[in-house]
């Protein structure tokens, strides 16, 4: 689940532990209400973990933890 999104990175909620420095790949779907397009705009991102909060210090409760990732590269997906 995405908690925060910017041009430089994302802050997400994750059930699994993710080590700082590990590489990640993920897709972001931007809905038509945000982009003005007729359907979701999909962005494929590659990046790395720059911070991983333990579940006790992350807001939101449960076993999930906050993970901050920097986006190193991205491409718009055409389907």
Short mmCIF file of C-alpha atoms in Angstrom, two decimals:
data_model
loop_
_atom_site.label_atom_id
_atom_site.label_comp_id
_atom_site.label_asym_id
_atom_site.label_seq_id
_atom_site.Cartn_x
_atom_site.Cartn_y
_atom_site.Cartn_z
CA UNK A 1 0.00 0.00 0.00
CA UNK A 2 1.37 3.40 -0.95
CA UNK A 3 1.49 5.93 1.87
CA UNK A 4 3.19 8.81 0.07
CA UNK A 5 4.37 9.41 -3.50
CA UNK A 6 6.65 12.04 -5.05
CA UNK A 7 8.77 12.34 -8.18
CA UNK A 8 11.82 11.16 -6.22
CA UNK A 9 10.39 8.26 -4.23
CA UNK A 10 7.64 6.48 -2.36
CA UNK A 11 6.81 5.58 1.22
CA UNK A 12 4.91 2.31 1.39
CA UNK A 13 3.52 -0.15 3.93
CA UNK A 14 5.01 -3.63 3.60
CA UNK A 15 4.39 -6.89 5.46
CA UNK A 16 7.89 -8.22 4.74
CA UNK A 17 11.14 -6.77 6.05
CA UNK A 18 13.13 -4.90 3.41
CA UNK A 19 16.81 -4.15 4.00
CA UNK A 20 18.22 -0.69 3.37
CA UNK A 21 20.15 -0.73 0.09
CA UNK A 22 18.16 -3.59 -1.45
CA UNK A 23 16.81 -3.03 -4.96
CA UNK A 24 13.08 -2.92 -5.65
CA UNK A 25 10.81 -2.91 -8.69
CA UNK A 26 7.18 -1.89 -8.50
CA UNK A 27 4.35 -0.45 -10.55
CA UNK A 28 2.27 2.57 -9.72
CA UNK A 29 -1.22 2.96 -11.19
CA UNK A 30 -2.38 6.57 -11.47
CA UNK A 31 -6.17 6.76 -11.84
CA UNK A 32 -7.95 8.85 -14.49
CA UNK A 33 -9.08 11.32 -11.81
CA UNK A 34 -5.42 12.26 -11.29
CA UNK A 35 -4.12 12.16 -14.88
CA UNK A 36 -7.13 13.10 -17.00
CA UNK A 37 -6.53 10.00 -19.14
CA UNK A 38 -9.30 7.59 -20.10
CA UNK A 39 -7.77 4.75 -18.05
CA UNK A 40 -5.10 4.16 -15.41
CA UNK A 41 -1.60 5.31 -16.30
CA UNK A 42 0.88 2.61 -15.24
CA UNK A 43 4.46 3.51 -14.31
CA UNK A 44 7.08 0.76 -13.85
CA UNK A 45 9.70 1.91 -11.33
CA UNK A 46 13.12 0.64 -10.28
CA UNK A 47 14.78 1.88 -7.13
CA UNK A 48 16.24 1.02 -3.77
CA UNK A 49 15.25 1.01 -0.13
CA UNK A 50 16.64 3.99 1.80
CA UNK A 51 14.77 3.48 5.09
CA UNK A 52 12.88 0.63 6.72
CA UNK A 53 10.92 1.33 9.90
CA UNK A 54 10.20 -1.47 12.34
CA UNK A 55 6.50 -2.26 12.90
CA UNK A 56 6.50 -0.77 16.41
CA UNK A 57 7.61 2.68 15.18
CA UNK A 58 5.45 2.74 12.05
CA UNK A 59 2.04 4.35 12.22
CA UNK A 60 -0.89 2.26 11.11
CA UNK A 61 -0.44 -0.59 13.55
CA UNK A 62 -0.35 -4.27 12.77
CA UNK A 63 2.73 -6.13 11.58
CA UNK A 64 3.35 -3.96 8.52
CA UNK A 65 6.26 -1.57 8.46
CA UNK A 66 6.99 1.66 6.66
CA UNK A 67 9.53 1.49 3.83
CA UNK A 68 10.98 4.51 2.02
CA UNK A 69 12.27 3.89 -1.50
CA UNK A 70 14.05 6.23 -3.89
CA UNK A 71 13.06 5.90 -7.56
CA UNK A 72 16.19 5.56 -9.71
CA UNK A 73 14.40 5.03 -13.04
CA UNK A 74 10.87 4.70 -14.38
CA UNK A 75 9.04 3.93 -17.62
CA UNK A 76 5.45 4.43 -18.65
CA UNK A 77 3.87 1.07 -19.49
CA UNK A 78 1.93 0.85 -22.74
CA UNK A 79 -0.67 -1.91 -22.84
#
